[in-house]
Amino acid sequence: MSKYSRRNFLRSGGALLAATSLPLSVVELAFGKGSGQNFTFAYISDSHITHIKGNQFVNNWDRGLIRAVSEANLLDPKPDFIFYGGDIAQLGKPEEIDHGLEILSGLKTDVHHVMGEHDYYLDLGEHWRKRLGPDHYSFDHKGVHFVVLNSILTFDDWMHNKWSSGVERMGQMARLDNPQGSPFMVGEPQRDWLKKDLSKISKDTPVVVFSHSPLQKLYKGWNFWTDDAEQIQALLKPFDKVTVLYGHVHQIQYNQIGNISFHAAMATAWPWPYPASYKQSGAHLPKLTVDMNRADPFFERDATGWQFINMDSGNVDVHYKLPDNQNRIVAYDEKVGHPVDTRFQADADRIPPQTHY
Ligand SMILES: [Fe+2]
Ligand SMILES: [Fe+2]
């Protein structure tokens, strides 16, 4: 166990150990079993940098990203890499992508990226790819296989024939309830690529998949959804340990479907409401999720943040860093076989709801 994660476990920690009932030494022993080693990375997502005019940008969204970059740089020891979960831009403008990347260039660690719909639907990802390269790829790190998928594609007809301009198309996809929108999907070419990519690794290799939209179906009305989620899940099914990390939903969510653990990232920009709050459509939260206390409009950064992630013997502990709220840890619990909120899972420990006037 690295110095940072040991200290972090100790600091935030009793709760984690109580929840898993594992003494620290047993956790350490577990690392010896596989080929992997314990390591950490940080996850920053959904900054929605918004251009006003000239060199003016919306300050609040800039500040959320600047703060995450500063805090990530202060981690000691450094995370092995940073992952950026998509939606750098708000309306896909080159100015927004460039400005976001300028802020991210302050990170003292390598950054990997996944594309968000706000980066894509103005010019179908042209500027993003020019700056950042391919939108799907894989890499190996300390015995873990990482896969990045572009999950926010949709039907050709919708993209190419329905709108008179890219601005109009982006305007539809930039809405939360997008009645004229189209469901997100990974699509067949990437699924074929994924199948080939996964055929090269053994079934006991831990796999981590990064996507922007959830690779599970939560709520189609807000595109908390990927239309071919089941087909992706089927390709991941043969592996012992799989984790999917996604952005897009701007909130804490976690779930387990078969062998796959799912974790969402918070945004640095703003929190979205939980789909459960949309009464007409019932509840669409993943079944395990304990929704966080949120969001007090008098605290600018409430329910926004970034994530420190500990890769623990092939499973992840996601440490949510919330500047104006209580930090949380959602960790895989071997005994129950799914992620558990180490502090707030029990009803008695839930944060009482805030009162809004
Ligand atoms: Fe977003
Ligand atoms: Fe998004």
mmCIF file of C-alpha atoms and ligand atoms in Angstrom:
data_model
loop_
_atom_site.group_PDB
_atom_site.id
_atom_site.type_symbol
_atom_site.label_atom_id
_atom_site.label_comp_id
_atom_site.label_asym_id
_atom_site.label_seq_id
_atom_site.Cartn_x
_atom_site.Cartn_y
_atom_site.Cartn_z
ATOM 1 C CA MET A 1 0.000 0.000 0.000
ATOM 2 C CA SER A 2 1.418 3.360 -0.947
ATOM 3 C CA LYS A 3 2.239 6.023 1.595
ATOM 4 C CA TYR A 4 -0.640 8.204 0.434
ATOM 5 C CA SER A 5 -3.294 5.526 0.481
ATOM 6 C CA ARG A 6 -2.171 4.264 3.899
ATOM 7 C CA ARG A 7 -2.392 7.784 5.277
ATOM 8 C CA ASN A 8 -5.708 8.324 3.543
ATOM 9 C CA PHE A 9 -7.142 5.108 4.951
ATOM 10 C CA LEU A 10 -6.013 6.143 8.397
ATOM 11 C CA ARG A 11 -7.377 9.630 8.093
ATOM 12 C CA SER A 12 -10.762 8.958 6.513
ATOM 13 C CA GLY A 13 -10.669 5.696 7.580
ATOM 14 C CA GLY A 14 -11.847 3.992 10.488
ATOM 15 C CA ALA A 15 -15.114 4.022 8.621
ATOM 16 C CA LEU A 16 -13.712 2.129 5.677
ATOM 17 C CA LEU A 17 -12.174 -0.514 7.864
ATOM 18 C CA ALA A 18 -15.293 -0.848 9.964
ATOM 19 C CA ALA A 19 -17.399 -1.273 6.858
ATOM 20 C CA THR A 20 -15.199 -3.906 5.311
ATOM 21 C CA SER A 21 -14.162 -5.428 8.666
ATOM 22 C CA LEU A 22 -10.728 -5.971 7.186
ATOM 23 C CA PRO A 23 -7.670 -5.116 9.203
ATOM 24 C CA LEU A 24 -5.148 -3.112 7.235
ATOM 25 C CA SER A 25 -2.738 -6.027 7.085
ATOM 26 C CA VAL A 26 -5.300 -8.197 5.298
ATOM 27 C CA VAL A 27 -5.786 -5.473 2.719
ATOM 28 C CA GLU A 28 -2.037 -5.357 2.236
ATOM 29 C CA LEU A 29 -1.813 -9.124 1.903
ATOM 30 C CA ALA A 30 -4.412 -9.048 -0.835
ATOM 31 C CA PHE A 31 -1.993 -7.090 -3.031
ATOM 32 C CA GLY A 32 0.359 -10.039 -3.157
ATOM 33 C CA LYS A 33 -2.185 -12.288 -4.855
ATOM 34 C CA GLY A 34 -2.335 -10.764 -8.308
ATOM 35 C CA SER A 35 0.207 -9.357 -10.678
ATOM 36 C CA GLY A 36 -0.969 -5.813 -9.931
ATOM 37 C CA GLN A 37 0.268 -3.378 -7.345
ATOM 38 C CA ASN A 38 -1.681 -0.835 -5.399
ATOM 39 C CA PHE A 39 -1.564 2.601 -6.998
ATOM 40 C CA THR A 40 -3.598 5.765 -7.239
ATOM 41 C CA PHE A 41 -4.874 8.121 -9.864
ATOM 42 C CA ALA A 42 -7.079 11.202 -9.764
ATOM 43 C CA TYR A 43 -10.236 11.863 -11.752
ATOM 44 C CA ILE A 44 -11.442 15.306 -12.801
ATOM 45 C CA SER A 45 -14.578 15.732 -14.901
ATOM 46 C CA ASP A 46 -17.234 17.927 -16.450
ATOM 47 C CA SER A 47 -15.784 21.430 -16.208
ATOM 48 C CA HIS A 48 -18.099 22.849 -18.900
ATOM 49 C CA ILE A 49 -15.805 25.774 -19.680
ATOM 50 C CA THR A 50 -18.097 28.416 -21.168
ATOM 51 C CA HIS A 51 -16.966 31.092 -23.592
ATOM 52 C CA ILE A 52 -18.672 34.490 -23.381
ATOM 53 C CA LYS A 53 -16.825 36.641 -25.920
ATOM 54 C CA GLY A 54 -13.243 37.533 -26.800
ATOM 55 C CA ASN A 55 -11.110 36.187 -23.996
ATOM 56 C CA GLN A 56 -13.967 36.135 -21.454
ATOM 57 C CA PHE A 57 -15.153 32.852 -19.917
ATOM 58 C CA VAL A 58 -17.641 32.092 -17.136
ATOM 59 C CA ASN A 59 -15.492 32.502 -14.027
ATOM 60 C CA ASN A 60 -17.307 30.027 -11.822
ATOM 61 C CA TRP A 61 -16.643 27.077 -14.152
ATOM 62 C CA ASP A 62 -13.031 28.172 -14.600
ATOM 63 C CA ARG A 63 -12.589 28.277 -10.821
ATOM 64 C CA GLY A 64 -13.941 24.753 -10.289
ATOM 65 C CA LEU A 65 -11.360 23.336 -12.677
ATOM 66 C CA ILE A 66 -8.522 25.527 -11.379
ATOM 67 C CA ARG A 67 -9.221 24.322 -7.847
ATOM 68 C CA ALA A 68 -9.220 20.635 -8.855
ATOM 69 C CA VAL A 69 -5.916 21.103 -10.710
ATOM 70 C CA SER A 70 -4.346 22.826 -7.688
ATOM 71 C CA GLU A 71 -5.494 20.128 -5.260
ATOM 72 C CA ALA A 72 -4.401 17.289 -7.555
ATOM 73 C CA ASN A 73 -0.940 18.866 -7.776
ATOM 74 C CA LEU A 74 -0.676 18.867 -3.984
ATOM 75 C CA LEU A 75 -1.205 15.102 -3.626
ATOM 76 C CA ASP A 76 1.831 13.435 -2.084
ATOM 77 C CA PRO A 77 2.988 11.138 -3.478
ATOM 78 C CA LYS A 78 1.719 12.109 -6.887
ATOM 79 C CA PRO A 79 -1.057 10.038 -8.463
ATOM 80 C CA ASP A 80 0.279 7.855 -11.298
ATOM 81 C CA PHE A 81 -1.913 9.747 -13.763
ATOM 82 C CA ILE A 82 -5.020 11.921 -13.979
ATOM 83 C CA PHE A 83 -8.116 10.946 -15.891
ATOM 84 C CA TYR A 84 -10.356 13.653 -17.334
ATOM 85 C CA GLY A 85 -13.930 12.401 -17.753
ATOM 86 C CA GLY A 86 -15.235 14.596 -20.598
ATOM 87 C CA ASP A 87 -17.314 17.775 -21.123
ATOM 88 C CA ILE A 88 -14.341 20.134 -20.976
ATOM 89 C CA ALA A 89 -16.458 22.507 -23.056
ATOM 90 C CA GLN A 90 -20.040 23.691 -22.682
ATOM 91 C CA LEU A 91 -20.933 24.253 -26.346
ATOM 92 C CA GLY A 92 -18.016 22.463 -28.012
ATOM 93 C CA LYS A 93 -16.294 25.675 -29.162
ATOM 94 C CA PRO A 94 -12.579 25.425 -29.953
ATOM 95 C CA GLU A 95 -12.058 28.406 -27.591
ATOM 96 C CA GLU A 96 -13.643 26.417 -24.747
ATOM 97 C CA ILE A 97 -11.666 23.236 -25.369
ATOM 98 C CA ASP A 98 -8.427 25.233 -25.702
ATOM 99 C CA HIS A 99 -9.106 27.244 -22.531
ATOM 100 C CA GLY A 100 -9.927 24.076 -20.550
ATOM 101 C CA LEU A 101 -6.767 22.362 -21.795
ATOM 102 C CA GLU A 102 -4.759 25.461 -20.896
ATOM 103 C CA ILE A 103 -5.997 25.158 -17.287
ATOM 104 C CA LEU A 104 -5.384 21.382 -17.289
ATOM 105 C CA SER A 105 -1.839 21.965 -18.575
ATOM 106 C CA GLY A 106 -1.074 23.128 -15.010
ATOM 107 C CA LEU A 107 -1.250 19.480 -13.875
ATOM 108 C CA LYS A 108 2.137 17.978 -13.109
ATOM 109 C CA THR A 109 0.952 14.515 -14.128
ATOM 110 C CA ASP A 110 0.015 12.836 -17.425
ATOM 111 C CA VAL A 111 -3.666 13.203 -18.318
ATOM 112 C CA HIS A 112 -5.863 10.760 -20.249
ATOM 113 C CA HIS A 113 -9.143 11.986 -21.721
ATOM 114 C CA VAL A 114 -12.540 10.695 -22.780
ATOM 115 C CA MET A 115 -14.872 12.715 -24.993
ATOM 116 C CA GLY A 116 -18.138 14.177 -23.652
ATOM 117 C CA GLU A 117 -21.195 15.146 -25.696
ATOM 118 C CA HIS A 118 -20.498 18.834 -25.016
ATOM 119 C CA ASP A 119 -17.082 18.391 -26.645
ATOM 120 C CA TYR A 120 -18.561 16.569 -29.625
ATOM 121 C CA TYR A 121 -21.836 17.796 -31.090
ATOM 122 C CA LEU A 122 -20.709 21.165 -32.505
ATOM 123 C CA ASP A 123 -18.121 19.806 -34.955
ATOM 124 C CA LEU A 124 -18.499 16.037 -34.355
ATOM 125 C CA GLY A 125 -15.336 15.965 -32.287
ATOM 126 C CA GLU A 126 -13.009 17.474 -34.871
ATOM 127 C CA HIS A 127 -11.298 20.012 -32.612
ATOM 128 C CA TRP A 128 -11.163 17.627 -29.617
ATOM 129 C CA ARG A 129 -9.440 14.962 -31.732
ATOM 130 C CA LYS A 130 -7.057 17.533 -33.183
ATOM 131 C CA ARG A 131 -5.935 18.477 -29.669
ATOM 132 C CA LEU A 132 -6.189 15.106 -27.908
ATOM 133 C CA GLY A 133 -5.987 12.316 -30.475
ATOM 134 C CA PRO A 134 -8.160 9.192 -30.866
ATOM 135 C CA ASP A 135 -11.454 9.015 -28.952
ATOM 136 C CA HIS A 136 -11.042 5.320 -28.021
ATOM 137 C CA TYR A 137 -7.881 3.535 -26.952
ATOM 138 C CA SER A 138 -6.443 1.298 -24.261
ATOM 139 C CA PHE A 139 -3.318 1.177 -22.134
ATOM 140 C CA ASP A 140 -1.809 -1.020 -19.435
ATOM 141 C CA HIS A 141 -0.574 0.219 -16.087
ATOM 142 C CA LYS A 142 0.854 -1.873 -13.243
ATOM 143 C CA GLY A 143 -1.064 -4.998 -14.221
ATOM 144 C CA VAL A 144 -4.388 -3.237 -14.886
ATOM 145 C CA HIS A 145 -5.879 -2.914 -18.392
ATOM 146 C CA PHE A 146 -7.492 0.488 -18.970
ATOM 147 C CA VAL A 147 -9.952 1.023 -21.824
ATOM 148 C CA VAL A 148 -11.372 4.362 -22.990
ATOM 149 C CA LEU A 149 -14.600 4.363 -25.033
ATOM 150 C CA ASN A 150 -16.468 7.170 -26.747
ATOM 151 C CA SER A 151 -19.974 6.425 -25.463
ATOM 152 C CA ILE A 152 -21.773 9.599 -26.605
ATOM 153 C CA LEU A 153 -22.198 8.795 -30.306
ATOM 154 C CA THR A 154 -25.643 8.433 -31.813
ATOM 155 C CA PHE A 155 -27.467 7.611 -35.063
ATOM 156 C CA ASP A 156 -25.892 8.936 -38.272
ATOM 157 C CA ASP A 157 -29.221 10.234 -39.495
ATOM 158 C CA TRP A 158 -29.751 12.329 -36.356
ATOM 159 C CA MET A 159 -26.203 13.734 -36.523
ATOM 160 C CA HIS A 160 -25.931 14.436 -40.219
ATOM 161 C CA ASN A 161 -29.417 15.088 -41.594
ATOM 162 C CA LYS A 162 -31.633 16.466 -38.862
ATOM 163 C CA TRP A 163 -30.062 19.887 -38.198
ATOM 164 C CA SER A 164 -29.194 22.838 -40.375
ATOM 165 C CA SER A 165 -26.035 23.585 -38.385
ATOM 166 C CA GLY A 166 -23.679 22.183 -35.782
ATOM 167 C CA VAL A 167 -24.726 24.992 -33.411
ATOM 168 C CA GLU A 168 -28.340 23.826 -33.582
ATOM 169 C CA ARG A 169 -27.292 20.182 -33.042
ATOM 170 C CA MET A 170 -25.130 21.118 -30.058
ATOM 171 C CA GLY A 171 -27.967 23.220 -28.623
ATOM 172 C CA GLN A 172 -30.187 20.127 -28.506
ATOM 173 C CA MET A 173 -27.590 17.904 -26.848
ATOM 174 C CA ALA A 174 -26.564 20.580 -24.328
ATOM 175 C CA ARG A 175 -29.935 20.336 -22.570
ATOM 176 C CA LEU A 176 -30.510 18.026 -19.627
ATOM 177 C CA ASP A 177 -33.992 17.030 -20.745
ATOM 178 C CA ASN A 178 -33.324 16.781 -24.446
ATOM 179 C CA PRO A 179 -36.686 16.067 -26.044
ATOM 180 C CA GLN A 180 -35.153 16.454 -29.517
ATOM 181 C CA GLY A 181 -32.012 14.575 -28.496
ATOM 182 C CA SER A 182 -30.980 11.084 -29.411
ATOM 183 C CA PRO A 183 -29.806 8.261 -27.136
ATOM 184 C CA PHE A 184 -26.075 7.875 -26.615
ATOM 185 C CA MET A 185 -24.310 4.765 -27.825
ATOM 186 C CA VAL A 186 -20.838 3.310 -28.260
ATOM 187 C CA GLY A 187 -21.723 1.783 -31.636
ATOM 188 C CA GLU A 188 -20.681 -1.280 -33.563
ATOM 189 C CA PRO A 189 -17.218 -0.218 -34.825
ATOM 190 C CA GLN A 190 -16.017 0.490 -31.266
ATOM 191 C CA ARG A 191 -17.672 -2.665 -29.924
ATOM 192 C CA ASP A 192 -15.752 -4.682 -32.526
ATOM 193 C CA TRP A 193 -12.551 -2.867 -31.553
ATOM 194 C CA LEU A 194 -13.260 -3.564 -27.851
ATOM 195 C CA LYS A 195 -13.797 -7.257 -28.525
ATOM 196 C CA LYS A 196 -10.417 -7.467 -30.264
ATOM 197 C CA ASP A 197 -8.695 -5.382 -27.607
ATOM 198 C CA LEU A 198 -10.024 -7.572 -24.771
ATOM 199 C CA SER A 199 -9.075 -10.781 -26.583
ATOM 200 C CA LYS A 200 -5.412 -9.940 -25.933
ATOM 201 C CA ILE A 201 -5.622 -10.044 -22.131
ATOM 202 C CA SER A 202 -6.176 -12.843 -19.634
ATOM 203 C CA LYS A 203 -9.483 -13.140 -17.784
ATOM 204 C CA ASP A 204 -7.878 -12.476 -14.403
ATOM 205 C CA THR A 205 -6.466 -9.109 -15.519
ATOM 206 C CA PRO A 206 -8.316 -6.297 -13.720
ATOM 207 C CA VAL A 207 -10.093 -4.139 -16.305
ATOM 208 C CA VAL A 208 -11.071 -0.480 -15.859
ATOM 209 C CA VAL A 209 -13.273 1.141 -18.491
ATOM 210 C CA PHE A 210 -13.616 4.908 -18.816
ATOM 211 C CA SER A 211 -16.692 6.264 -20.580
ATOM 212 C CA HIS A 212 -18.509 9.584 -20.447
ATOM 213 C CA SER A 213 -22.113 8.388 -20.210
ATOM 214 C CA PRO A 214 -22.882 5.488 -17.841
ATOM 215 C CA LEU A 215 -22.462 2.070 -19.499
ATOM 216 C CA GLN A 216 -25.733 1.174 -17.761
ATOM 217 C CA LYS A 217 -29.282 2.359 -18.379
ATOM 218 C CA LEU A 218 -30.415 4.765 -15.667
ATOM 219 C CA TYR A 219 -32.723 7.394 -17.117
ATOM 220 C CA LYS A 220 -33.207 7.862 -20.846
ATOM 221 C CA GLY A 221 -35.071 11.167 -20.474
ATOM 222 C CA TRP A 222 -31.865 12.855 -19.343
ATOM 223 C CA ASN A 223 -29.521 10.589 -21.332
ATOM 224 C CA PHE A 224 -28.148 9.061 -18.127
ATOM 225 C CA TRP A 225 -28.028 6.153 -20.524
ATOM 226 C CA THR A 226 -26.033 4.255 -23.154
ATOM 227 C CA ASP A 227 -28.224 2.454 -25.661
ATOM 228 C CA ASP A 228 -25.894 -0.507 -26.241
ATOM 229 C CA ALA A 229 -24.920 -0.829 -22.556
ATOM 230 C CA GLU A 230 -25.914 -4.516 -22.383
ATOM 231 C CA GLN A 231 -23.705 -5.379 -25.356
ATOM 232 C CA ILE A 232 -20.697 -3.686 -23.729
ATOM 233 C CA GLN A 233 -21.459 -5.412 -20.418
ATOM 234 C CA ALA A 234 -21.567 -8.774 -22.245
ATOM 235 C CA LEU A 235 -18.068 -8.177 -23.654
ATOM 236 C CA LEU A 236 -16.802 -7.401 -20.117
ATOM 237 C CA LYS A 237 -18.573 -10.336 -18.478
ATOM 238 C CA PRO A 238 -15.780 -12.952 -18.832
ATOM 239 C CA PHE A 239 -13.340 -10.907 -16.707
ATOM 240 C CA ASP A 240 -12.951 -11.406 -12.956
ATOM 241 C CA LYS A 241 -12.748 -7.760 -11.927
ATOM 242 C CA VAL A 242 -14.204 -4.939 -13.975
ATOM 243 C CA THR A 243 -14.785 -1.320 -12.995
ATOM 244 C CA VAL A 244 -16.532 1.290 -15.123
ATOM 245 C CA LEU A 245 -15.841 4.934 -14.267
ATOM 246 C CA TYR A 246 -17.962 7.606 -15.923
ATOM 247 C CA GLY A 247 -18.652 11.346 -15.829
ATOM 248 C CA HIS A 248 -21.659 13.094 -17.370
ATOM 249 C CA VAL A 249 -24.146 12.666 -14.479
ATOM 250 C CA HIS A 250 -22.475 15.298 -12.224
ATOM 251 C CA GLN A 251 -23.305 13.343 -9.066
ATOM 252 C CA ILE A 252 -22.217 10.416 -6.911
ATOM 253 C CA GLN A 253 -23.630 7.112 -8.183
ATOM 254 C CA TYR A 254 -22.447 3.544 -7.735
ATOM 255 C CA ASN A 255 -23.801 0.172 -8.699
ATOM 256 C CA GLN A 256 -22.881 -3.460 -9.303
ATOM 257 C CA ILE A 257 -24.161 -5.477 -12.278
ATOM 258 C CA GLY A 258 -22.756 -9.005 -12.246
ATOM 259 C CA ASN A 259 -18.969 -8.710 -12.232
ATOM 260 C CA ILE A 260 -18.956 -4.986 -13.083
ATOM 261 C CA SER A 261 -18.696 -2.181 -10.513
ATOM 262 C CA PHE A 262 -19.887 1.221 -11.686
ATOM 263 C CA HIS A 263 -18.814 4.564 -10.217
ATOM 264 C CA ALA A 264 -19.764 8.058 -11.386
ATOM 265 C CA ALA A 265 -17.673 11.208 -11.004
ATOM 266 C CA MET A 266 -18.779 14.584 -9.769
ATOM 267 C CA ALA A 267 -18.403 17.639 -11.962
ATOM 268 C CA THR A 268 -16.183 20.603 -11.180
ATOM 269 C CA ALA A 269 -18.891 22.844 -12.715
ATOM 270 C CA TRP A 270 -22.336 22.170 -11.185
ATOM 271 C CA PRO A 271 -24.366 19.269 -9.769
ATOM 272 C CA TRP A 272 -27.264 17.803 -11.744
ATOM 273 C CA PRO A 273 -30.348 16.795 -9.750
ATOM 274 C CA TYR A 274 -30.869 13.108 -9.045
ATOM 275 C CA PRO A 275 -33.244 11.494 -11.555
ATOM 276 C CA ALA A 276 -35.306 10.356 -8.555
ATOM 277 C CA SER A 277 -36.258 13.990 -8.027
ATOM 278 C CA TYR A 278 -38.050 13.967 -11.374
ATOM 279 C CA LYS A 279 -41.265 12.610 -9.911
ATOM 280 C CA GLN A 280 -43.100 12.005 -13.163
ATOM 281 C CA SER A 281 -40.635 9.324 -14.108
ATOM 282 C CA GLY A 282 -40.084 7.501 -10.845
ATOM 283 C CA ALA A 283 -36.675 6.636 -9.424
ATOM 284 C CA HIS A 284 -33.793 5.873 -11.733
ATOM 285 C CA LEU A 285 -30.824 5.820 -9.390
ATOM 286 C CA PRO A 286 -28.588 2.756 -9.428
ATOM 287 C CA LYS A 287 -29.936 0.437 -6.740
ATOM 288 C CA LEU A 288 -26.913 0.670 -4.406
ATOM 289 C CA THR A 289 -26.516 4.419 -4.459
ATOM 290 C CA VAL A 290 -26.990 6.455 -1.298
ATOM 291 C CA ASP A 291 -27.614 9.927 -2.691
ATOM 292 C CA MET A 292 -25.491 12.642 -1.218
ATOM 293 C CA ASN A 293 -26.727 15.633 0.678
ATOM 294 C CA ARG A 294 -27.073 18.419 -1.829
ATOM 295 C CA ALA A 295 -27.006 21.096 -3.007
ATOM 296 C CA ASP A 296 -26.935 24.306 -1.085
ATOM 297 C CA PRO A 297 -27.082 27.180 -3.558
ATOM 298 C CA PHE A 298 -25.434 29.474 -1.011
ATOM 299 C CA PHE A 299 -22.225 27.479 -1.304
ATOM 300 C CA GLU A 300 -20.902 27.964 -4.788
ATOM 301 C CA ARG A 301 -19.038 24.658 -4.977
ATOM 302 C CA ASP A 302 -21.510 22.452 -3.059
ATOM 303 C CA ALA A 303 -22.016 19.034 -4.686
ATOM 304 C CA THR A 304 -19.129 19.610 -7.067
ATOM 305 C CA GLY A 305 -15.658 18.130 -6.729
ATOM 306 C CA TRP A 306 -13.154 15.631 -8.004
ATOM 307 C CA GLN A 307 -12.050 12.093 -7.130
ATOM 308 C CA PHE A 308 -8.954 10.419 -5.750
ATOM 309 C CA ILE A 309 -9.043 6.728 -6.715
ATOM 310 C CA ASN A 310 -7.142 3.934 -5.042
ATOM 311 C CA MET A 311 -6.714 0.824 -7.192
ATOM 312 C CA ASP A 312 -6.868 -1.836 -4.499
ATOM 313 C CA SER A 313 -5.940 -5.262 -5.835
ATOM 314 C CA GLY A 314 -8.025 -4.779 -8.967
ATOM 315 C CA ASN A 315 -10.968 -3.006 -7.342
ATOM 316 C CA VAL A 316 -11.317 0.703 -6.757
ATOM 317 C CA ASP A 317 -11.962 2.893 -3.745
ATOM 318 C CA VAL A 318 -13.342 6.201 -4.968
ATOM 319 C CA HIS A 319 -12.571 9.059 -2.579
ATOM 320 C CA TYR A 320 -14.923 11.895 -3.423
ATOM 321 C CA LYS A 321 -13.437 15.301 -2.607
ATOM 322 C CA LEU A 322 -16.234 17.802 -2.109
ATOM 323 C CA PRO A 323 -14.971 21.316 -1.370
ATOM 324 C CA ASP A 324 -18.167 22.524 0.352
ATOM 325 C CA ASN A 325 -19.597 19.246 1.600
ATOM 326 C CA GLN A 326 -18.485 16.116 3.464
ATOM 327 C CA ASN A 327 -15.960 13.941 1.665
ATOM 328 C CA ARG A 328 -17.102 10.376 0.978
ATOM 329 C CA ILE A 329 -15.464 7.061 0.173
ATOM 330 C CA VAL A 330 -17.177 4.400 -1.911
ATOM 331 C CA ALA A 331 -15.093 1.210 -1.799
ATOM 332 C CA TYR A 332 -15.518 -2.314 -3.120
ATOM 333 C CA ASP A 333 -16.380 -4.640 -0.231
ATOM 334 C CA GLU A 334 -15.154 -8.208 -0.880
ATOM 335 C CA LYS A 335 -17.602 -9.648 1.641
ATOM 336 C CA VAL A 336 -20.748 -8.344 -0.033
ATOM 337 C CA GLY A 337 -19.333 -8.229 -3.563
ATOM 338 C CA HIS A 338 -20.208 -4.659 -4.474
ATOM 339 C CA PRO A 339 -19.203 -1.044 -3.791
ATOM 340 C CA VAL A 340 -20.292 0.330 -0.430
ATOM 341 C CA ASP A 341 -20.413 3.872 0.858
ATOM 342 C CA THR A 342 -18.102 3.402 3.807
ATOM 343 C CA ARG A 343 -19.736 6.067 5.930
ATOM 344 C CA PHE A 344 -23.277 6.780 4.829
ATOM 345 C CA GLN A 345 -24.676 3.398 3.759
ATOM 346 C CA ALA A 346 -26.457 2.841 7.086
ATOM 347 C CA ASP A 347 -29.667 4.881 7.434
ATOM 348 C CA ALA A 348 -28.599 6.087 10.885
ATOM 349 C CA ASP A 349 -25.470 7.672 9.414
ATOM 350 C CA ARG A 350 -27.183 9.502 6.586
ATOM 351 C CA ILE A 351 -26.647 13.256 6.450
ATOM 352 C CA PRO A 352 -29.953 14.948 7.308
ATOM 353 C CA PRO A 353 -31.399 16.803 4.355
ATOM 354 C CA GLN A 354 -30.712 20.515 4.150
ATOM 355 C CA THR A 355 -33.569 22.923 4.478
ATOM 356 C CA HIS A 356 -34.080 25.266 1.557
ATOM 357 C CA TYR A 357 -36.159 28.388 1.783
HETATM 358 FE FE FE B 1 -21.336 17.269 -18.118
HETATM 359 FE FE FE B 2 -22.031 14.977 -20.572
#
